[in-house]
mmCIF file of C-alpha atoms in Angstrom:
data_model
loop_
_atom_site.group_PDB
_atom_site.id
_atom_site.type_symbol
_atom_site.label_atom_id
_atom_site.label_comp_id
_atom_site.label_asym_id
_atom_site.label_seq_id
_atom_site.Cartn_x
_atom_site.Cartn_y
_atom_site.Cartn_z
ATOM 1 C CA UNK A 1 69.739 -128.312 -24.078
ATOM 2 C CA UNK A 2 70.009 -126.152 -20.780
ATOM 3 C CA UNK A 3 73.431 -124.359 -22.659
ATOM 4 C CA UNK A 4 74.411 -123.084 -26.118
ATOM 5 C CA UNK A 5 76.713 -125.958 -26.095
ATOM 6 C CA UNK A 6 74.142 -128.595 -25.539
ATOM 7 C CA UNK A 7 71.714 -126.779 -28.103
ATOM 8 C CA UNK A 8 74.772 -127.052 -30.818
ATOM 9 C CA UNK A 9 75.808 -130.715 -30.030
ATOM 10 C CA UNK A 10 71.689 -131.684 -30.407
ATOM 11 C CA UNK A 11 71.108 -129.887 -33.319
ATOM 12 C CA UNK A 12 74.919 -130.899 -35.153
ATOM 13 C CA UNK A 13 73.630 -134.286 -33.949
ATOM 14 C CA UNK A 14 70.413 -134.154 -36.062
ATOM 15 C CA UNK A 15 71.285 -132.457 -38.732
ATOM 16 C CA UNK A 16 73.674 -135.061 -39.478
ATOM 17 C CA UNK A 17 71.337 -137.864 -39.089
ATOM 18 C CA UNK A 18 69.024 -135.822 -41.857
ATOM 19 C CA UNK A 19 72.412 -135.522 -43.851
ATOM 20 C CA UNK A 20 72.344 -139.629 -43.614
ATOM 21 C CA UNK A 21 68.647 -139.339 -44.664
ATOM 22 C CA UNK A 22 69.023 -137.577 -47.763
ATOM 23 C CA UNK A 23 72.057 -139.639 -48.785
ATOM 24 C CA UNK A 24 69.927 -142.848 -48.720
ATOM 25 C CA UNK A 25 67.336 -141.363 -50.466
ATOM 26 C CA UNK A 26 69.379 -140.472 -53.001
ATOM 27 C CA UNK A 27 70.808 -143.667 -53.064
ATOM 28 C CA UNK A 28 67.321 -145.144 -53.208
ATOM 29 C CA UNK A 29 66.268 -142.930 -56.198
ATOM 30 C CA UNK A 30 69.460 -144.756 -58.192
ATOM 31 C CA UNK A 31 69.555 -148.130 -56.884
ATOM 32 C CA UNK A 32 67.085 -149.314 -59.176
ATOM 33 C CA UNK A 33 67.944 -147.775 -62.245
ATOM 34 C CA UNK A 34 69.190 -149.951 -65.578
ATOM 35 C CA UNK A 35 72.681 -148.481 -65.937
ATOM 36 C CA UNK A 36 73.195 -150.823 -68.791
ATOM 37 C CA UNK A 37 74.520 -149.383 -72.777
ATOM 38 C CA UNK A 38 74.942 -149.853 -76.255
ATOM 39 C CA UNK A 39 78.506 -150.319 -76.573
ATOM 40 C CA UNK A 40 80.112 -150.995 -80.033
ATOM 41 C CA UNK A 41 83.336 -153.138 -80.265
ATOM 42 C CA UNK A 42 85.368 -154.158 -82.930
ATOM 43 C CA UNK A 43 88.502 -155.970 -83.391
ATOM 44 C CA UNK A 44 90.998 -154.546 -86.067
ATOM 45 C CA UNK A 45 94.057 -156.960 -85.254
ATOM 46 C CA UNK A 46 94.913 -159.677 -83.195
ATOM 47 C CA UNK A 47 98.568 -161.173 -82.872
ATOM 48 C CA UNK A 48 99.400 -163.764 -80.826
ATOM 49 C CA UNK A 49 103.429 -164.474 -79.446
ATOM 50 C CA UNK A 50 104.981 -166.854 -77.710
ATOM 51 C CA UNK A 51 107.409 -164.888 -75.170
ATOM 52 C CA UNK A 52 109.142 -165.528 -72.115
ATOM 53 C CA UNK A 53 107.285 -163.970 -68.969
ATOM 54 C CA UNK A 54 110.463 -163.012 -66.775
ATOM 55 C CA UNK A 55 108.239 -162.857 -63.599
ATOM 56 C CA UNK A 56 107.587 -166.732 -64.369
ATOM 57 C CA UNK A 57 110.569 -167.805 -66.364
ATOM 58 C CA UNK A 58 108.618 -169.965 -68.587
ATOM 59 C CA UNK A 59 107.153 -169.132 -72.117
ATOM 60 C CA UNK A 60 103.985 -168.209 -72.471
ATOM 61 C CA UNK A 61 101.521 -166.932 -74.943
ATOM 62 C CA UNK A 62 101.515 -162.930 -75.236
ATOM 63 C CA UNK A 63 98.045 -161.563 -77.107
ATOM 64 C CA UNK A 64 98.243 -158.036 -78.811
ATOM 65 C CA UNK A 65 94.853 -156.572 -79.646
ATOM 66 C CA UNK A 66 93.936 -153.330 -81.922
ATOM 67 C CA UNK A 67 90.489 -152.706 -80.826
ATOM 68 C CA UNK A 68 87.670 -149.919 -81.698
ATOM 69 C CA UNK A 69 85.570 -148.792 -79.362
ATOM 70 C CA UNK A 70 82.209 -146.552 -79.356
ATOM 71 C CA UNK A 71 79.590 -145.897 -76.201
ATOM 72 C CA UNK A 72 77.956 -142.954 -74.581
ATOM 73 C CA UNK A 73 77.489 -142.616 -71.087
ATOM 74 C CA UNK A 74 75.544 -139.573 -70.575
ATOM 75 C CA UNK A 75 72.563 -141.206 -69.053
ATOM 76 C CA UNK A 76 74.940 -143.199 -66.683
ATOM 77 C CA UNK A 77 75.804 -139.714 -64.993
ATOM 78 C CA UNK A 78 73.210 -139.171 -62.883
ATOM 79 C CA UNK A 79 73.097 -137.495 -59.679
ATOM 80 C CA UNK A 80 74.754 -140.443 -57.874
ATOM 81 C CA UNK A 81 77.136 -141.113 -60.009
ATOM 82 C CA UNK A 82 80.793 -139.676 -59.521
ATOM 83 C CA UNK A 83 83.198 -141.758 -61.355
ATOM 84 C CA UNK A 84 82.825 -144.336 -64.157
ATOM 85 C CA UNK A 85 85.504 -146.914 -64.216
ATOM 86 C CA UNK A 86 85.455 -149.157 -67.475
ATOM 87 C CA UNK A 87 87.181 -151.991 -68.306
ATOM 88 C CA UNK A 88 87.552 -153.945 -71.441
ATOM 89 C CA UNK A 89 87.686 -157.831 -70.210
ATOM 90 C CA UNK A 90 88.790 -161.074 -72.716
ATOM 91 C CA UNK A 91 87.588 -164.005 -71.149
ATOM 92 C CA UNK A 92 88.267 -167.630 -72.722
ATOM 93 C CA UNK A 93 88.666 -171.138 -71.903
ATOM 94 C CA UNK A 94 91.211 -173.185 -71.834
ATOM 95 C CA UNK A 95 92.311 -176.477 -70.693
ATOM 96 C CA UNK A 96 93.754 -175.201 -67.585
ATOM 97 C CA UNK A 97 90.905 -173.206 -66.817
ATOM 98 C CA UNK A 98 87.472 -173.173 -67.322
ATOM 99 C CA UNK A 99 87.320 -169.275 -67.092
ATOM 100 C CA UNK A 100 90.100 -166.820 -67.961
ATOM 101 C CA UNK A 101 89.685 -162.960 -67.752
ATOM 102 C CA UNK A 102 92.254 -160.517 -68.474
ATOM 103 C CA UNK A 103 91.552 -156.998 -68.247
ATOM 104 C CA UNK A 104 93.407 -155.376 -71.541
ATOM 105 C CA UNK A 105 92.471 -152.061 -71.404
ATOM 106 C CA UNK A 106 90.766 -149.426 -68.748
ATOM 107 C CA UNK A 107 89.277 -145.570 -68.577
ATOM 108 C CA UNK A 108 88.356 -143.189 -66.332
ATOM 109 C CA UNK A 109 85.355 -140.984 -66.787
ATOM 110 C CA UNK A 110 85.117 -138.118 -63.785
ATOM 111 C CA UNK A 111 82.042 -136.554 -63.124
ATOM 112 C CA UNK A 112 81.783 -133.521 -66.003
ATOM 113 C CA UNK A 113 84.119 -134.563 -68.481
ATOM 114 C CA UNK A 114 83.288 -136.041 -71.240
ATOM 115 C CA UNK A 115 81.208 -138.828 -71.452
ATOM 116 C CA UNK A 116 81.416 -140.487 -74.714
ATOM 117 C CA UNK A 117 83.943 -142.941 -75.545
ATOM 118 C CA UNK A 118 85.254 -142.982 -79.102
ATOM 119 C CA UNK A 119 88.728 -144.649 -79.559
ATOM 120 C CA UNK A 120 89.999 -146.136 -82.487
ATOM 121 C CA UNK A 121 92.591 -148.471 -83.348
ATOM 122 C CA UNK A 122 93.944 -148.499 -79.664
ATOM 123 C CA UNK A 123 96.408 -151.022 -78.773
ATOM 124 C CA UNK A 124 95.468 -153.351 -75.063
ATOM 125 C CA UNK A 125 97.226 -151.513 -72.487
ATOM 126 C CA UNK A 126 98.035 -153.947 -70.172
ATOM 127 C CA UNK A 127 100.023 -157.403 -71.638
ATOM 128 C CA UNK A 128 97.652 -159.981 -72.277
ATOM 129 C CA UNK A 129 99.400 -163.276 -71.013
ATOM 130 C CA UNK A 130 97.568 -166.298 -71.188
ATOM 131 C CA UNK A 131 98.520 -168.631 -68.075
ATOM 132 C CA UNK A 132 100.050 -170.962 -70.708
ATOM 133 C CA UNK A 133 100.153 -171.693 -74.077
ATOM 134 C CA UNK A 134 97.211 -171.642 -75.401
ATOM 135 C CA UNK A 135 95.662 -169.338 -76.730
ATOM 136 C CA UNK A 136 96.388 -169.960 -80.668
ATOM 137 C CA UNK A 137 93.163 -170.658 -82.711
ATOM 138 C CA UNK A 138 91.152 -170.093 -79.102
ATOM 139 C CA UNK A 139 87.825 -168.334 -78.870
ATOM 140 C CA UNK A 140 87.920 -165.009 -77.190
ATOM 141 C CA UNK A 141 84.903 -163.069 -75.779
ATOM 142 C CA UNK A 142 85.380 -159.620 -75.237
ATOM 143 C CA UNK A 143 83.448 -156.951 -73.637
ATOM 144 C CA UNK A 144 83.157 -153.699 -71.692
ATOM 145 C CA UNK A 145 82.103 -153.675 -68.107
ATOM 146 C CA UNK A 146 81.937 -150.432 -66.018
ATOM 147 C CA UNK A 147 81.710 -149.945 -62.042
ATOM 148 C CA UNK A 148 79.666 -146.346 -61.027
ATOM 149 C CA UNK A 149 81.581 -145.067 -57.784
ATOM 150 C CA UNK A 150 78.516 -143.391 -56.378
ATOM 151 C CA UNK A 151 78.158 -140.574 -54.130
ATOM 152 C CA UNK A 152 75.839 -142.956 -51.787
ATOM 153 C CA UNK A 153 75.490 -146.454 -52.024
ATOM 154 C CA UNK A 154 77.773 -149.444 -53.053
ATOM 155 C CA UNK A 155 79.916 -149.717 -55.931
ATOM 156 C CA UNK A 156 77.797 -150.885 -58.577
ATOM 157 C CA UNK A 157 79.356 -153.519 -60.970
ATOM 158 C CA UNK A 158 77.542 -153.112 -64.561
ATOM 159 C CA UNK A 159 78.255 -156.522 -66.935
ATOM 160 C CA UNK A 160 79.031 -154.771 -69.872
ATOM 161 C CA UNK A 161 77.170 -154.550 -73.414
ATOM 162 C CA UNK A 162 78.862 -154.878 -76.835
ATOM 163 C CA UNK A 163 80.104 -158.826 -76.099
ATOM 164 C CA UNK A 164 82.412 -159.770 -79.244
ATOM 165 C CA UNK A 165 83.234 -163.159 -80.328
ATOM 166 C CA UNK A 166 86.454 -163.844 -82.669
ATOM 167 C CA UNK A 167 88.982 -166.435 -83.202
ATOM 168 C CA UNK A 168 92.508 -165.917 -82.464
ATOM 169 C CA UNK A 169 94.979 -166.686 -84.665
ATOM 170 C CA UNK A 170 95.636 -170.072 -85.736
ATOM 171 C CA UNK A 171 100.089 -169.420 -85.860
ATOM 172 C CA UNK A 172 101.923 -166.862 -84.169
ATOM 173 C CA UNK A 173 102.373 -163.651 -85.624
ATOM 174 C CA UNK A 174 106.037 -162.579 -86.456
ATOM 175 C CA UNK A 175 105.358 -158.967 -86.956
ATOM 176 C CA UNK A 176 106.564 -156.556 -84.903
ATOM 177 C CA UNK A 177 103.732 -155.411 -81.941
ATOM 178 C CA UNK B 1 83.584 -118.533 -21.037
ATOM 179 C CA UNK B 2 79.652 -118.676 -21.055
ATOM 180 C CA UNK B 3 78.792 -118.536 -17.626
ATOM 181 C CA UNK B 4 78.615 -114.398 -17.553
ATOM 182 C CA UNK B 5 75.957 -114.412 -20.181
ATOM 183 C CA UNK B 6 72.376 -115.568 -19.862
ATOM 184 C CA UNK B 7 72.810 -118.713 -22.023
ATOM 185 C CA UNK B 8 69.395 -120.858 -20.388
ATOM 186 C CA UNK B 9 66.193 -121.304 -21.066
ATOM 187 C CA UNK B 10 63.267 -122.027 -19.444
ATOM 188 C CA UNK B 11 61.649 -126.013 -19.754
ATOM 189 C CA UNK B 12 59.101 -124.735 -22.254
ATOM 190 C CA UNK B 13 61.659 -122.692 -24.189
ATOM 191 C CA UNK B 14 63.995 -125.764 -24.594
ATOM 192 C CA UNK B 15 61.148 -128.088 -25.975
ATOM 193 C CA UNK B 16 60.137 -125.634 -28.194
ATOM 194 C CA UNK B 17 63.665 -124.763 -29.840
ATOM 195 C CA UNK B 18 64.332 -128.571 -29.992
ATOM 196 C CA UNK B 19 60.737 -129.050 -31.963
ATOM 197 C CA UNK B 20 62.159 -125.431 -34.088
ATOM 198 C CA UNK B 21 65.436 -126.447 -35.269
ATOM 199 C CA UNK B 22 64.146 -130.427 -36.292
ATOM 200 C CA UNK B 23 61.733 -128.843 -38.124
ATOM 201 C CA UNK B 24 63.814 -126.506 -39.792
ATOM 202 C CA UNK B 25 66.200 -129.134 -40.480
ATOM 203 C CA UNK B 26 64.098 -131.708 -41.997
ATOM 204 C CA UNK B 27 62.148 -129.291 -43.995
ATOM 205 C CA UNK B 28 65.611 -128.055 -45.522
ATOM 206 C CA UNK B 29 66.510 -131.431 -46.049
ATOM 207 C CA UNK B 30 63.423 -132.557 -48.102
ATOM 208 C CA UNK B 31 63.605 -129.373 -49.843
ATOM 209 C CA UNK B 32 67.411 -129.936 -50.527
ATOM 210 C CA UNK B 33 66.469 -133.530 -51.875
ATOM 211 C CA UNK B 34 63.784 -132.338 -54.235
ATOM 212 C CA UNK B 35 66.419 -129.477 -55.628
ATOM 213 C CA UNK B 36 68.930 -131.867 -56.045
ATOM 214 C CA UNK B 37 66.885 -134.538 -57.548
ATOM 215 C CA UNK B 38 65.618 -132.100 -59.934
ATOM 216 C CA UNK B 39 69.198 -130.428 -61.005
ATOM 217 C CA UNK B 40 71.035 -133.415 -60.403
ATOM 218 C CA UNK B 41 73.544 -132.792 -58.168
ATOM 219 C CA UNK B 42 73.522 -134.252 -54.535
ATOM 220 C CA UNK B 43 75.689 -131.148 -53.551
ATOM 221 C CA UNK B 44 73.234 -128.933 -54.036
ATOM 222 C CA UNK B 45 70.999 -130.756 -51.215
ATOM 223 C CA UNK B 46 74.236 -131.165 -49.070
ATOM 224 C CA UNK B 47 74.660 -126.969 -49.296
ATOM 225 C CA UNK B 48 70.600 -126.463 -48.588
ATOM 226 C CA UNK B 49 70.911 -128.729 -45.783
ATOM 227 C CA UNK B 50 73.818 -126.707 -44.612
ATOM 228 C CA UNK B 51 72.066 -123.221 -44.999
ATOM 229 C CA UNK B 52 69.078 -124.921 -42.668
ATOM 230 C CA UNK B 53 71.522 -125.893 -40.704
ATOM 231 C CA UNK B 54 73.011 -122.741 -40.260
ATOM 232 C CA UNK B 55 69.329 -120.872 -39.737
ATOM 233 C CA UNK B 56 68.437 -123.366 -37.000
ATOM 234 C CA UNK B 57 71.381 -122.359 -35.348
ATOM 235 C CA UNK B 58 70.488 -118.386 -35.407
ATOM 236 C CA UNK B 59 66.891 -118.966 -34.230
ATOM 237 C CA UNK B 60 67.933 -121.697 -31.817
ATOM 238 C CA UNK B 61 71.014 -121.531 -30.238
ATOM 239 C CA UNK B 62 70.766 -117.619 -28.443
ATOM 240 C CA UNK B 63 68.489 -117.387 -25.769
ATOM 241 C CA UNK B 64 65.929 -115.562 -27.369
ATOM 242 C CA UNK B 65 62.885 -113.808 -25.176
ATOM 243 C CA UNK B 66 60.016 -116.339 -26.521
ATOM 244 C CA UNK B 67 62.247 -118.828 -25.253
ATOM 245 C CA UNK B 68 62.061 -117.698 -21.214
ATOM 246 C CA UNK B 69 58.372 -116.825 -20.997
ATOM 247 C CA UNK B 70 57.641 -119.760 -18.870
ATOM 248 C CA UNK B 71 60.022 -119.069 -15.866
ATOM 249 C CA UNK B 72 60.006 -121.732 -13.267
ATOM 250 C CA UNK B 73 57.953 -120.401 -10.068
ATOM 251 C CA UNK B 74 60.326 -121.476 -7.318
ATOM 252 C CA UNK B 75 58.560 -121.494 -3.502
ATOM 253 C CA UNK B 76 59.364 -118.750 -1.166
ATOM 254 C CA UNK B 77 61.874 -119.463 1.539
ATOM 255 C CA UNK B 78 59.783 -121.158 4.780
ATOM 256 C CA UNK B 79 59.740 -118.266 7.387
ATOM 257 C CA UNK B 80 60.223 -121.134 10.235
ATOM 258 C CA UNK B 81 63.435 -122.720 8.905
ATOM 259 C CA UNK B 82 66.164 -122.533 11.460
ATOM 260 C CA UNK B 83 69.115 -119.900 10.146
ATOM 261 C CA UNK B 84 72.031 -121.753 11.279
ATOM 262 C CA UNK B 85 73.306 -124.422 8.850
ATOM 263 C CA UNK B 86 73.139 -128.228 10.813
ATOM 264 C CA UNK B 87 75.176 -130.760 8.614
ATOM 265 C CA UNK B 88 73.241 -133.605 10.282
ATOM 266 C CA UNK B 89 69.517 -133.268 9.797
ATOM 267 C CA UNK B 90 67.832 -134.259 13.512
ATOM 268 C CA UNK B 91 65.391 -137.655 13.583
ATOM 269 C CA UNK B 92 62.569 -135.631 13.841
ATOM 270 C CA UNK B 93 63.027 -133.142 10.844
ATOM 271 C CA UNK B 94 63.773 -136.729 8.555
ATOM 272 C CA UNK B 95 61.051 -138.420 9.873
ATOM 273 C CA UNK B 96 58.813 -135.154 9.270
ATOM 274 C CA UNK B 97 60.225 -135.057 5.277
ATOM 275 C CA UNK B 98 59.008 -138.843 4.821
ATOM 276 C CA UNK B 99 55.711 -138.083 6.018
ATOM 277 C CA UNK B 100 55.224 -135.305 3.359
#
């Protein structure tokens, strides 16, 4: 504290400590909030085909899903939310695996962008390949989940709302997808 | 680089400077937290804290006069000190020091 540089050092170190305290207080104000939201999911069309998965070299079931999604994420964007990562996940059970989880579609909403999601008759963004050939006649549960990328704190994973259960068709589709 | 400038504070001035910058930064941190929470923007909190940091730097970095009001009172050099420098003090001088 005798020289300017020593005082600058002490001042800077103390400012950093206070910044960390403010960030931690910000985390505390948002950690206990309920981030779940009402989501409307509707599945318009499902087609299942049996196709060769080239990486595996085997014929697996491929699902094609056209869905409609409506949700409003305005309340989620509080002062500790920098980005929102939405993903639509399909869950089902097969004789091979007790739980299969496949991400069909995802979407990023940055802070300041339109927080209302309203998409109609969109097809899945990623291939919905089964591990085997067990999609026909199976029960499929589709729900939207999201991660909140915060300014301070950890990555919140919100188990999504708007879960919908549907029965997959009994036979392979022939229409082009 | 800084040797030619008078930058020192006296001991009570250093303590005062430390207390002043801590108070300024904490107050600006609290104000920034409240404003950021009210306006839903964490960036405002950080900017206000940065402004407090700059203000604290202006107030406490230069050795202003009120940090130098209490200078150390040095003792006057004793008259009976030997004027010639002796690298090794004599045994009697050491004993006298220990007694004191």
